[in-house]
Tab-separated table of C-alpha atoms in Angstrom:
chain	number	residue	atom	x	y	z
A	2	MET	CA	0.000	0.000	0.000
A	3	ALA	CA	1.233	3.500	-0.839
A	4	GLU	CA	2.666	5.355	2.111
A	5	ARG	CA	0.693	8.348	3.422
A	6	ARG	CA	2.135	10.971	5.729
A	7	THR	CA	0.179	13.821	7.231
A	8	THR	CA	1.442	16.723	9.300
A	9	SER	CA	-0.151	19.826	10.722
A	10	ARG	CA	2.188	22.475	12.082
A	11	ARG	CA	0.724	24.043	15.224
A	12	ASP	CA	3.636	25.408	17.230
A	13	VAL	CA	5.034	27.933	14.787
A	14	VAL	CA	8.259	29.766	15.534
A	15	PRO	CA	8.635	33.420	14.468
A	16	ASP	CA	9.391	33.959	10.748
A	17	ALA	CA	9.072	30.224	10.098
A	18	GLY	CA	6.527	30.684	7.321
A	19	VAL	CA	2.893	29.618	7.190
A	20	ASP	CA	1.262	26.907	9.266
A	21	LEU	CA	1.076	24.252	6.577
A	22	HIS	CA	-0.936	21.027	6.327
A	23	LEU	CA	0.348	18.573	3.711
A	24	GLU	CA	-0.545	15.020	2.752
A	25	LEU	CA	2.235	12.995	1.161
A	26	ARG	CA	1.184	9.947	-0.833
A	27	GLY	CA	3.277	7.353	-2.623
A	28	PRO	CA	6.582	5.615	-1.957
A	29	ARG	CA	8.751	8.447	-3.295
A	30	LEU	CA	8.983	11.235	-0.736
A	31	ARG	CA	10.366	13.935	-3.034
A	32	ALA	CA	7.696	13.378	-5.696
A	33	GLY	CA	4.990	13.188	-3.027
A	34	LEU	CA	6.055	16.442	-1.382
A	35	THR	CA	6.354	18.212	-4.748
A	36	ASP	CA	2.829	17.128	-5.739
A	37	ALA	CA	1.428	18.108	-2.348
A	38	LEU	CA	2.880	21.621	-2.567
A	39	ARG	CA	1.585	22.054	-6.099
A	40	ASP	CA	-1.851	20.970	-4.952
A	41	ALA	CA	-1.717	23.491	-2.108
A	42	VAL	CA	-1.020	26.278	-4.595
A	43	ARG	CA	-3.626	25.099	-7.133
A	44	SER	CA	-6.341	24.914	-4.485
A	45	GLY	CA	-5.564	28.410	-3.201
A	46	ARG	CA	-4.424	27.244	0.230
A	47	LEU	CA	-1.070	28.828	-0.612
A	48	ALA	CA	-1.783	32.255	-2.094
A	49	PRO	CA	0.648	34.229	-4.285
A	50	GLY	CA	3.331	35.867	-2.155
A	51	THR	CA	2.961	33.428	0.751
A	52	ARG	CA	6.241	32.674	2.495
A	53	LEU	CA	7.028	28.952	2.742
A	54	PRO	CA	8.470	27.355	5.882
A	55	PRO	CA	12.277	27.109	5.962
A	56	THR	CA	13.530	23.769	4.698
A	57	ARG	CA	14.805	22.757	8.131
A	58	THR	CA	11.453	23.496	9.786
A	59	LEU	CA	9.343	21.674	7.185
A	60	ALA	CA	11.694	18.684	7.180
A	61	ALA	CA	11.416	18.417	10.977
A	62	ASP	CA	7.623	18.633	10.846
A	63	LEU	CA	7.385	15.939	8.199
A	64	GLY	CA	10.067	13.725	9.670
A	65	ILE	CA	12.065	13.607	6.436
A	66	ALA	CA	15.547	14.657	5.355
A	67	ARG	CA	16.149	18.375	4.878
A	68	SER	CA	17.833	17.624	1.528
A	69	THR	CA	14.525	16.228	0.245
A	70	VAL	CA	12.733	19.488	1.036
A	71	THR	CA	15.582	21.522	-0.481
A	72	GLU	CA	15.405	19.544	-3.743
A	73	CYS	CA	11.642	19.928	-3.839
A	74	TYR	CA	11.780	23.711	-3.340
A	75	GLY	CA	14.471	23.973	-6.001
A	76	ALA	CA	12.386	22.051	-8.546
A	77	LEU	CA	9.310	24.209	-7.919
A	78	ILE	CA	11.400	27.367	-8.252
A	79	GLU	CA	12.658	26.169	-11.645
A	80	GLU	CA	9.106	25.378	-12.755
A	81	GLY	CA	7.963	28.850	-11.767
A	82	TRP	CA	5.693	27.913	-8.836
A	83	PHE	CA	7.974	29.446	-6.184
A	84	THR	CA	10.476	32.301	-6.078
A	85	ALA	CA	13.466	32.759	-3.791
A	86	ARG	CA	15.436	35.859	-2.828
A	87	PRO	CA	18.228	36.217	-0.262
A	88	GLY	CA	16.778	37.441	3.023
A	89	SER	CA	13.186	36.944	1.862
A	90	GLY	CA	12.943	33.171	1.908
A	91	THR	CA	10.964	31.045	-0.499
A	92	ARG	CA	7.545	32.349	-1.539
A	93	VAL	CA	4.682	31.362	-3.835
A	94	ALA	CA	5.195	33.068	-7.201
A	95	ALA	CA	3.002	36.055	-7.977
A	96	ARG	CA	1.946	34.620	-11.354
A	97	VAL	CA	0.096	31.681	-9.784
A	98	PRO	CA	-3.723	32.215	-9.808
A	99	SER	CA	-5.182	33.179	-6.460
A	100	ARG	CA	-7.939	31.310	-4.576
A	101	PRO	CA	-11.127	30.910	-6.630
A	102	ASP	CA	-14.199	32.847	-5.556
A	103	ALA	CA	-16.017	30.724	-2.987
A	104	THR	CA	-19.370	31.696	-4.501
A	105	ALA	CA	-18.415	30.595	-7.981
A	106	ALA	CA	-19.739	27.388	-9.493
A	107	PRO	CA	-17.604	24.317	-8.747
A	108	ARG	CA	-14.959	23.614	-11.337
A	109	ARG	CA	-12.776	20.649	-12.129
A	110	PRO	CA	-9.337	20.772	-10.470
A	111	ALA	CA	-7.011	23.060	-12.398
A	112	ARG	CA	-4.059	21.603	-14.231
A	113	ALA	CA	-0.573	22.913	-13.675
A	114	GLN	CA	0.002	26.175	-15.485
A	115	PRO	CA	2.495	25.335	-18.243
A	116	SER	CA	5.572	27.489	-17.950
A	117	ARG	CA	7.346	26.274	-21.091
A	118	GLY	CA	5.485	25.502	-24.296
A	119	LEU	CA	7.319	23.053	-26.560
A	120	GLN	CA	4.286	22.137	-28.637
A	121	PRO	CA	4.428	22.367	-32.455
A	122	GLY	CA	3.074	25.533	-34.030
A	123	ALA	CA	4.151	28.029	-31.372
A	124	GLU	CA	7.097	30.394	-31.629
A	125	ASP	CA	9.150	32.819	-29.591
A	126	TYR	CA	7.489	36.045	-30.691
A	127	ALA	CA	10.205	38.133	-29.053
A	128	GLU	CA	12.232	37.344	-32.176
A	129	PHE	CA	10.141	39.676	-34.344
A	130	PRO	CA	12.586	41.986	-36.227
A	131	ARG	CA	11.178	45.276	-34.958
A	132	GLY	CA	13.984	47.534	-36.181
A	133	PRO	CA	14.263	46.198	-39.756
A	134	TRP	CA	10.477	46.043	-40.046
A	135	LEU	CA	10.102	49.684	-38.987
A	136	ALA	CA	12.836	50.712	-41.430
A	137	ALA	CA	11.047	48.867	-44.234
A	138	ALA	CA	7.768	50.536	-43.260
A	139	ARG	CA	9.313	54.011	-43.426
A	140	ARG	CA	10.761	53.355	-46.872
A	141	ALA	CA	7.556	51.761	-48.155
A	142	PHE	CA	5.262	54.541	-46.965
A	143	ALA	CA	7.606	57.276	-48.184
A	144	THR	CA	7.189	56.085	-51.775
A	145	ALA	CA	3.760	54.447	-51.646
A	146	PRO	CA	1.433	55.504	-54.469
A	147	HIS	CA	-1.945	56.972	-53.555
A	148	SER	CA	-3.601	53.789	-54.851
A	149	THR	CA	-2.160	51.956	-51.842
A	150	TYR	CA	-4.907	53.402	-49.663
A	151	GLY	CA	-7.743	52.136	-51.864
A	152	TYR	CA	-9.352	48.700	-52.033
A	153	GLY	CA	-6.678	47.273	-54.313
A	154	ASP	CA	-6.464	44.155	-56.432
A	155	PRO	CA	-8.272	41.206	-54.785
A	156	LEU	CA	-5.319	38.986	-55.677
A	157	GLY	CA	-2.834	41.213	-53.830
A	158	ARG	CA	-0.562	44.224	-54.235
A	159	PRO	CA	1.591	44.068	-57.396
A	160	GLU	CA	4.683	45.184	-55.429
A	161	LEU	CA	4.502	42.143	-53.163
A	162	ARG	CA	3.637	39.693	-55.919
A	163	THR	CA	6.639	40.902	-57.926
A	164	ALA	CA	8.986	40.719	-54.914
A	165	LEU	CA	7.754	37.238	-54.071
A	166	ALA	CA	8.254	35.984	-57.624
A	167	GLU	CA	11.911	37.042	-57.460
A	168	TYR	CA	12.489	35.657	-53.963
A	169	LEU	CA	10.761	32.303	-54.548
A	170	ALA	CA	12.642	31.725	-57.783
A	171	ARG	CA	15.959	32.457	-56.051
A	172	ALA	CA	15.408	30.720	-52.722
A	173	ARG	CA	12.976	27.891	-53.475
A	174	GLY	CA	13.355	27.140	-57.197
A	175	ILE	CA	9.801	28.281	-57.966
A	176	HIS	CA	8.602	29.142	-61.476
A	177	ALA	CA	6.331	32.071	-60.641
A	178	ASP	CA	4.768	34.713	-62.812
A	179	PRO	CA	3.596	37.532	-60.497
A	180	ALA	CA	0.201	37.285	-62.201
A	181	HIS	CA	-0.138	33.723	-60.811
A	182	ILE	CA	0.664	34.679	-57.206
A	183	VAL	CA	-2.329	35.218	-54.920
A	184	ILE	CA	-1.798	36.924	-51.549
A	185	THR	CA	-3.708	35.441	-48.611
A	186	SER	CA	-3.915	35.994	-44.878
A	187	GLY	CA	-1.989	32.812	-44.163
A	188	PHE	CA	-1.985	29.133	-45.108
A	189	HIS	CA	-5.373	28.490	-43.508
A	190	HIS	CA	-6.958	31.174	-45.683
A	191	GLY	CA	-5.122	30.108	-48.828
A	192	LEU	CA	-6.064	26.458	-48.398
A	193	GLY	CA	-9.704	27.437	-47.936
A	194	VAL	CA	-9.627	29.481	-51.143
A	195	LEU	CA	-8.105	26.585	-53.123
A	196	ALA	CA	-10.566	24.142	-51.582
A	197	ARG	CA	-13.518	26.257	-52.689
A	198	ALA	CA	-11.997	26.647	-56.158
A	199	LEU	CA	-11.594	22.879	-56.447
A	200	GLY	CA	-15.175	22.414	-55.311
A	201	THR	CA	-16.488	24.659	-58.083
A	202	ARG	CA	-14.644	22.422	-60.563
A	203	GLY	CA	-16.398	19.311	-59.274
A	204	ALA	CA	-13.813	17.983	-56.815
A	205	ALA	CA	-15.183	15.841	-53.994
A	206	THR	CA	-12.121	14.114	-52.486
A	207	VAL	CA	-8.631	15.291	-51.471
A	208	ALA	CA	-5.920	12.907	-50.339
A	209	VAL	CA	-3.873	13.982	-47.311
A	210	GLU	CA	-0.900	12.613	-45.413
A	211	GLU	CA	-1.789	10.117	-42.689
A	212	TYR	CA	-0.066	12.365	-40.139
A	213	GLY	CA	-0.717	16.099	-40.169
A	214	LEU	CA	-2.642	18.929	-38.532
A	215	ASP	CA	-6.335	18.300	-38.037
A	216	ILE	CA	-7.092	22.012	-38.492
A	217	TYR	CA	-6.153	21.765	-42.162
A	218	ARG	CA	-8.172	18.622	-42.695
A	219	GLY	CA	-11.008	20.630	-41.183
A	220	VAL	CA	-10.526	23.425	-43.742
A	221	LEU	CA	-10.987	20.929	-46.556
A	222	SER	CA	-13.991	19.353	-44.863
A	223	ASP	CA	-15.595	22.767	-44.334
A	224	ALA	CA	-15.386	23.291	-48.099
A	225	GLY	CA	-17.347	20.086	-48.639
A	226	LEU	CA	-14.351	17.920	-49.548
A	227	ASP	CA	-13.773	14.432	-48.184
A	228	THR	CA	-10.204	13.728	-46.978
A	229	ARG	CA	-8.589	10.311	-47.414
A	230	PRO	CA	-5.224	9.471	-45.820
A	231	VAL	CA	-2.126	8.056	-47.503
A	232	GLU	CA	0.573	6.506	-45.369
A	233	VAL	CA	3.856	8.204	-44.442
A	234	ASP	CA	7.256	6.577	-43.967
A	235	GLU	CA	10.941	7.564	-44.016
A	236	ALA	CA	10.633	8.672	-47.665
A	237	GLY	CA	7.639	10.927	-47.022
A	238	ALA	CA	4.097	10.295	-48.201
A	239	ARG	CA	3.555	6.988	-49.982
A	240	VAL	CA	2.184	8.685	-53.076
A	241	GLY	CA	1.765	5.384	-54.913
A	242	GLN	CA	-1.373	4.921	-52.813
A	243	LEU	CA	-2.990	7.871	-54.596
A	244	HIS	CA	-4.076	5.498	-57.358
A	245	ASP	CA	-6.155	3.660	-54.746
A	246	VAL	CA	-7.952	6.819	-53.537
A	247	ALA	CA	-11.049	6.824	-55.688
A	248	GLY	CA	-11.911	10.193	-57.191
A	249	ALA	CA	-9.028	12.103	-55.607
A	250	ALA	CA	-8.814	15.487	-57.341
A	251	ALA	CA	-5.869	16.743	-55.288
A	252	VAL	CA	-3.366	15.751	-52.630
A	253	LEU	CA	-2.109	17.944	-49.771
A	254	LEU	CA	1.593	17.335	-49.078
A	255	THR	CA	4.469	18.737	-47.000
A	256	PRO	CA	7.264	17.527	-49.316
A	257	ALA	CA	10.182	19.651	-48.059
A	258	HIS	CA	9.825	18.365	-44.495
A	259	GLN	CA	6.845	16.158	-43.675
A	260	PHE	CA	4.914	17.434	-40.706
A	261	PRO	CA	5.218	16.091	-38.095
A	262	THR	CA	7.422	13.030	-38.791
A	263	GLY	CA	10.280	15.121	-40.218
A	264	TYR	CA	11.216	13.353	-43.457
A	265	ALA	CA	11.479	14.858	-46.937
A	266	LEU	CA	9.613	13.425	-49.904
A	267	SER	CA	12.146	11.319	-51.794
A	268	ALA	CA	13.219	12.172	-55.339
A	269	GLN	CA	11.472	9.077	-56.693
A	270	ARG	CA	8.215	10.011	-55.008
A	271	ARG	CA	8.471	13.637	-56.105
A	272	THR	CA	8.527	12.427	-59.680
A	273	ALA	CA	5.767	9.900	-59.006
A	274	VAL	CA	3.323	12.421	-57.559
A	275	VAL	CA	3.846	14.784	-60.485
A	276	ASP	CA	3.213	11.866	-62.870
A	277	TRP	CA	0.014	11.086	-60.952
A	278	ALA	CA	-1.180	14.687	-61.286
A	279	ARG	CA	-0.427	14.751	-65.022
A	280	SER	CA	-2.139	11.442	-65.730
A	281	THR	CA	-5.272	12.207	-63.690
A	282	GLY	CA	-5.546	15.981	-64.065
A	283	GLY	CA	-5.142	16.246	-60.308
A	284	VAL	CA	-3.485	19.032	-58.317
A	285	VAL	CA	-0.681	18.795	-55.773
A	286	LEU	CA	-1.210	21.256	-52.911
A	287	GLU	CA	2.347	21.879	-51.693
A	288	ASP	CA	2.630	23.243	-48.148
A	289	ASP	CA	6.208	24.550	-47.850
A	290	TYR	CA	5.648	25.476	-44.211
A	291	ASP	CA	9.287	25.528	-43.045
A	292	GLY	CA	11.258	25.108	-46.260
A	293	GLU	CA	13.662	27.877	-45.187
A	294	PHE	CA	14.892	25.918	-42.157
A	295	ARG	CA	17.164	23.081	-43.192
A	296	TYR	CA	20.373	22.628	-41.243
A	297	ASP	CA	22.361	19.748	-42.735
A	298	ARG	CA	22.667	21.085	-46.287
A	299	ARG	CA	21.053	23.472	-48.749
A	300	PRO	CA	17.254	23.186	-48.800
A	301	VAL	CA	15.711	20.992	-51.469
A	302	GLY	CA	13.864	23.059	-54.056
A	303	ALA	CA	10.107	23.221	-54.031
A	304	LEU	CA	8.102	20.501	-55.770
A	305	GLN	CA	6.370	23.192	-57.817
A	306	GLY	CA	9.520	23.629	-59.894
A	307	LEU	CA	8.934	20.206	-61.478
A	308	ASP	CA	5.520	21.094	-62.866
A	309	PRO	CA	4.012	24.558	-62.293
A	310	ASP	CA	0.866	23.486	-64.184
A	311	HIS	CA	-0.037	20.775	-61.670
A	312	VAL	CA	1.343	22.063	-58.351
A	313	ALA	CA	-0.136	24.877	-56.250
A	314	TYR	CA	2.580	26.190	-53.938
A	315	PHE	CA	1.741	27.636	-50.495
A	316	GLY	CA	4.047	29.774	-48.366
A	317	THR	CA	3.630	32.170	-45.450
A	318	ALA	CA	5.510	34.684	-43.315
A	319	SER	CA	4.200	33.030	-40.141
A	320	LYS	CA	7.151	30.769	-39.291
A	321	ALA	CA	9.906	32.938	-40.754
A	322	VAL	CA	8.707	36.271	-39.315
A	323	ALA	CA	5.471	36.165	-37.256
A	324	PRO	CA	1.908	34.843	-37.651
A	325	ALA	CA	0.498	38.215	-36.557
A	326	LEU	CA	1.350	39.606	-40.001
A	327	ARG	CA	-1.376	37.359	-41.481
A	328	LEU	CA	0.525	37.137	-44.766
A	329	GLY	CA	0.643	34.115	-47.030
A	330	TRP	CA	0.781	33.390	-50.732
A	331	VAL	CA	-0.219	30.760	-53.251
A	332	VAL	CA	1.462	30.244	-56.614
A	333	VAL	CA	-1.522	29.038	-58.618
A	334	PRO	CA	-1.430	26.892	-61.779
A	335	GLY	CA	-2.779	28.869	-64.713
A	336	ARG	CA	-5.703	26.494	-65.262
A	337	LEU	CA	-6.963	27.202	-61.724
A	338	LEU	CA	-6.382	30.952	-61.616
A	339	ALA	CA	-9.880	32.046	-62.654
A	340	ALA	CA	-11.549	29.697	-60.160
A	341	VAL	CA	-9.189	30.831	-57.383
A	342	ALA	CA	-9.831	34.505	-58.141
A	343	GLN	CA	-13.567	33.888	-57.933
A	344	ALA	CA	-13.222	31.941	-54.682
A	345	LYS	CA	-11.079	34.641	-53.063
A	346	GLY	CA	-13.648	37.357	-53.689
A	347	ARG	CA	-13.964	40.759	-55.274
A	348	VAL	CA	-12.179	42.750	-52.529
A	349	ASP	CA	-8.718	42.166	-51.089
A	350	THR	CA	-8.982	40.831	-47.539
A	351	VAL	CA	-5.299	41.277	-46.660
A	352	SER	CA	-3.956	44.626	-45.437
A	353	ALA	CA	-2.494	46.463	-48.438
A	354	LEU	CA	-0.196	48.411	-46.110
A	355	ASP	CA	1.325	45.268	-44.604
A	356	GLN	CA	1.754	43.838	-48.088
A	357	LEU	CA	3.669	46.946	-49.122
A	358	VAL	CA	5.945	46.789	-46.075
A	359	PHE	CA	6.638	43.087	-46.557
A	360	ALA	CA	7.472	43.700	-50.210
A	361	GLU	CA	10.106	46.226	-49.113
A	362	PHE	CA	11.293	43.842	-46.374
A	363	LEU	CA	11.868	41.199	-49.050
A	364	ALA	CA	13.393	43.439	-51.711
A	365	SER	CA	15.861	45.064	-49.288
A	366	GLY	CA	17.337	41.721	-48.196
A	367	ALA	CA	16.113	42.137	-44.602
A	368	PHE	CA	14.025	38.971	-44.870
A	369	ASP	CA	17.054	36.908	-45.995
A	370	ARG	CA	19.159	38.255	-43.133
A	371	HIS	CA	16.416	37.549	-40.609
A	372	VAL	CA	15.935	33.971	-41.834
A	373	ARG	CA	19.687	33.288	-41.773
A	374	GLY	CA	19.879	34.446	-38.167
A	375	ARG	CA	16.973	32.266	-37.102
A	376	ARG	CA	18.368	29.300	-39.031
A	377	GLN	CA	21.655	29.526	-37.112
A	378	LYS	CA	19.838	29.782	-33.801
A	379	PHE	CA	17.544	26.842	-34.491
A	380	ARG	CA	20.443	24.682	-35.729
A	381	ARG	CA	22.163	25.302	-32.378
A	382	ARG	CA	18.972	24.642	-30.422
A	383	ARG	CA	18.327	21.366	-32.218
A	384	GLY	CA	21.885	20.249	-31.482
A	385	GLU	CA	21.512	21.064	-27.785
A	386	LEU	CA	18.224	19.183	-27.640
A	387	ILE	CA	19.760	16.070	-29.196
A	388	GLU	CA	22.812	16.263	-26.901
A	389	THR	CA	20.553	16.468	-23.857
A	390	LEU	CA	18.512	13.516	-25.044
A	391	ALA	CA	21.602	11.392	-25.666
A	392	ARG	CA	22.793	12.095	-22.142
A	393	VAL	CA	19.589	11.521	-20.154
A	394	ALA	CA	17.656	9.059	-22.339
A	395	PRO	CA	20.057	7.249	-24.699
A	396	SER	CA	17.394	4.668	-25.596
A	397	VAL	CA	15.308	7.363	-27.307
A	398	GLN	CA	15.987	7.830	-31.024
A	399	VAL	CA	15.685	11.141	-32.884
A	400	ILE	CA	13.955	10.550	-36.215
A	401	GLY	CA	13.611	12.782	-39.257
A	402	MET	CA	16.158	15.017	-40.902
A	403	ALA	CA	17.913	18.111	-39.587
A	404	ALA	CA	15.282	20.640	-40.583
A	405	GLY	CA	12.195	22.434	-39.373
A	406	LEU	CA	11.259	23.812	-35.996
A	407	GLN	CA	10.611	20.613	-34.073
A	408	ALA	CA	12.289	17.268	-33.425
A	409	VAL	CA	10.609	13.884	-33.128
A	410	PHE	CA	11.695	11.408	-30.437
A	411	ALA	CA	10.792	7.776	-31.088
A	412	LEU	CA	9.721	6.298	-27.730
A	413	PRO	CA	9.501	2.697	-26.515
A	414	ALA	CA	6.112	1.161	-27.223
A	415	GLY	CA	3.440	2.057	-24.705
A	416	THR	CA	5.209	5.057	-23.167
A	417	GLU	CA	3.853	8.046	-25.131
A	418	SER	CA	0.948	8.898	-22.813
A	419	ARG	CA	3.088	8.469	-19.698
A	420	VAL	CA	5.805	10.739	-21.057
A	421	LEU	CA	3.204	13.404	-21.896
A	422	ARG	CA	1.855	13.281	-18.341
A	423	ALA	CA	5.362	13.454	-16.896
A	424	ALA	CA	6.167	16.462	-19.075
A	425	GLY	CA	2.988	18.164	-17.898
A	426	ARG	CA	4.045	17.715	-14.288
A	427	GLN	CA	7.276	19.514	-15.175
A	428	GLY	CA	5.353	22.468	-16.607
A	429	LEU	CA	6.060	21.455	-20.224
A	430	VAL	CA	3.561	21.418	-23.077
A	431	VAL	CA	4.620	18.879	-25.698
A	432	SER	CA	2.718	16.749	-28.201
A	433	GLY	CA	2.508	13.047	-28.908
A	434	LEU	CA	2.741	11.839	-32.485
A	435	THR	CA	-0.522	9.942	-32.087
A	436	GLU	CA	-2.593	13.132	-31.933
A	437	PHE	CA	-1.622	14.019	-35.523
A	438	ARG	CA	-2.929	10.786	-37.099
A	439	HIS	CA	-5.902	11.006	-39.438
A	440	PRO	CA	-9.000	9.593	-37.683
A	441	ALA	CA	-9.931	7.596	-40.799
A	442	ALA	CA	-6.530	5.910	-41.034
A	443	GLY	CA	-7.188	2.235	-40.568
A	444	GLY	CA	-5.031	-0.694	-39.616
A	445	ARG	CA	-1.764	-0.502	-37.776
A	446	PRO	CA	-0.243	3.025	-37.492
A	447	SER	CA	2.734	3.704	-39.731
A	448	TRP	CA	4.596	5.085	-36.708
A	449	GLY	CA	4.845	4.021	-33.095
A	450	ASP	CA	4.903	6.121	-29.946
A	451	ALA	CA	6.819	9.377	-30.312
A	452	LEU	CA	7.183	12.838	-28.827
A	453	VAL	CA	7.053	15.971	-31.021
A	454	VAL	CA	9.117	18.746	-29.398
A	455	ASN	CA	9.236	22.293	-30.753
A	456	PHE	CA	12.583	23.965	-30.056
A	457	SER	CA	11.772	27.362	-31.608
A	458	ASN	CA	9.228	28.870	-29.236
A	459	VAL	CA	11.108	29.226	-25.947
A	460	SER	CA	13.035	32.393	-25.126
A	461	ASP	CA	16.802	32.211	-24.725
A	462	SER	CA	16.501	32.764	-20.979
A	463	ALA	CA	13.945	29.959	-20.557
A	464	TRP	CA	15.600	27.454	-22.897
A	465	PRO	CA	18.080	25.949	-20.358
A	466	GLY	CA	15.234	25.431	-17.878
A	467	ALA	CA	13.123	23.762	-20.562
A	468	LEU	CA	15.951	21.327	-21.297
A	469	ARG	CA	16.317	20.532	-17.597
A	470	ALA	CA	12.582	19.976	-17.244
A	471	LEU	CA	12.551	17.655	-20.235
A	472	SER	CA	15.513	15.802	-18.745
A	473	ARG	CA	13.511	15.196	-15.573
A	474	ALA	CA	10.432	14.028	-17.471
A	475	LEU	CA	12.066	11.349	-19.635
A	476	PRO	CA	14.445	9.042	-17.708
A	477	PRO	CA	12.072	7.582	-15.075
A	478	LEU	CA	9.688	6.371	-17.784
A	479	LEU	CA	12.054	4.877	-20.343
């Protein structure tokens, strides 16, 4: 039976902290004390700013070693629950929510407030290039024509479409006529526009990768399109299965760096999917979501370069600069341009002013410099993450190539859910590979248990703590 210890401090010495009642459950004293203190904060029994008992006093009350209490306090300080200052003792951090209103309706027990988000999709927004962006804005507005302040072309500002055509040709191997570039408010918006355009042409089914973001499958479903999964392995999507997807009018792929498994579409499969599109009249929807971030060698060119007539290329400023810009673009095959223009609407829905600034940001070289700086930082971060993993959990394998903004850790079978819970107890938000699998994917999953860890969204000051927290979450469970 699990051990249970209870103490109530009644004879309190001066400046010894609060009179504290704790219940310790389980065979491991340090883990039990840590959980008990967290519960005391969550429930409001320990309010923000409350001074904790000295380690010697609490250890004596509980009948345990002082070193156990010291380790527990130290862990909770790292997680952000407690703070410590010389001469002030250890206190409950001010950021922790205070006691709920007693008159409020009962709620389920609160989960630990995550202090470090390592989940895919998030970023460190402190990295926004404020100075270069302001400089680009000054230059853009100083020369902006009066037409900038009107409704504009529904397909986007000509300055940005021209700048993008030059950049994409140089950096991603795209064949892009500015007249075929449509500006959107991000990938979500662009995918919705293409989905509606496909629907007007009679499309009913779109193939998607077995593993991917459910939000994008939802965009296609909202447009009335059925999504059917194709499997993913170490060579990317198994595009040969497209011939078995009845009525597929298009396929949504992440060929530069499959999300979330981390592998590029092989050369053989790149050719095969283009051949499929040519033979069936289908369309490849190419999501180049982090094509700029490859660390082992020069990035592979975009799939669109193989056949601009059958590949619609999607890109955004969200990962490279910031999602708040709400700027994306689609390089549209000529045969779809009229349908896409109709689906997008008669009025531009993307800020013309932001388009003008981003065009200047691109043309001046500021975008290239910003991406190079982030690429160097993320290469270093990925290396530190892998080094930490090799040291604390050598049985865990890193899969995928050196690219993107997240790394995938292949876990022993049956451990994914336990690792996620352990990470949550350390204040970490991470994702399991299972959550990205298409709900209609049948049979045995192509991939086993794995952890998807984003290394781009933690500030430099918080990064060492995030690595330590991850180190504590993994070893006991593997």
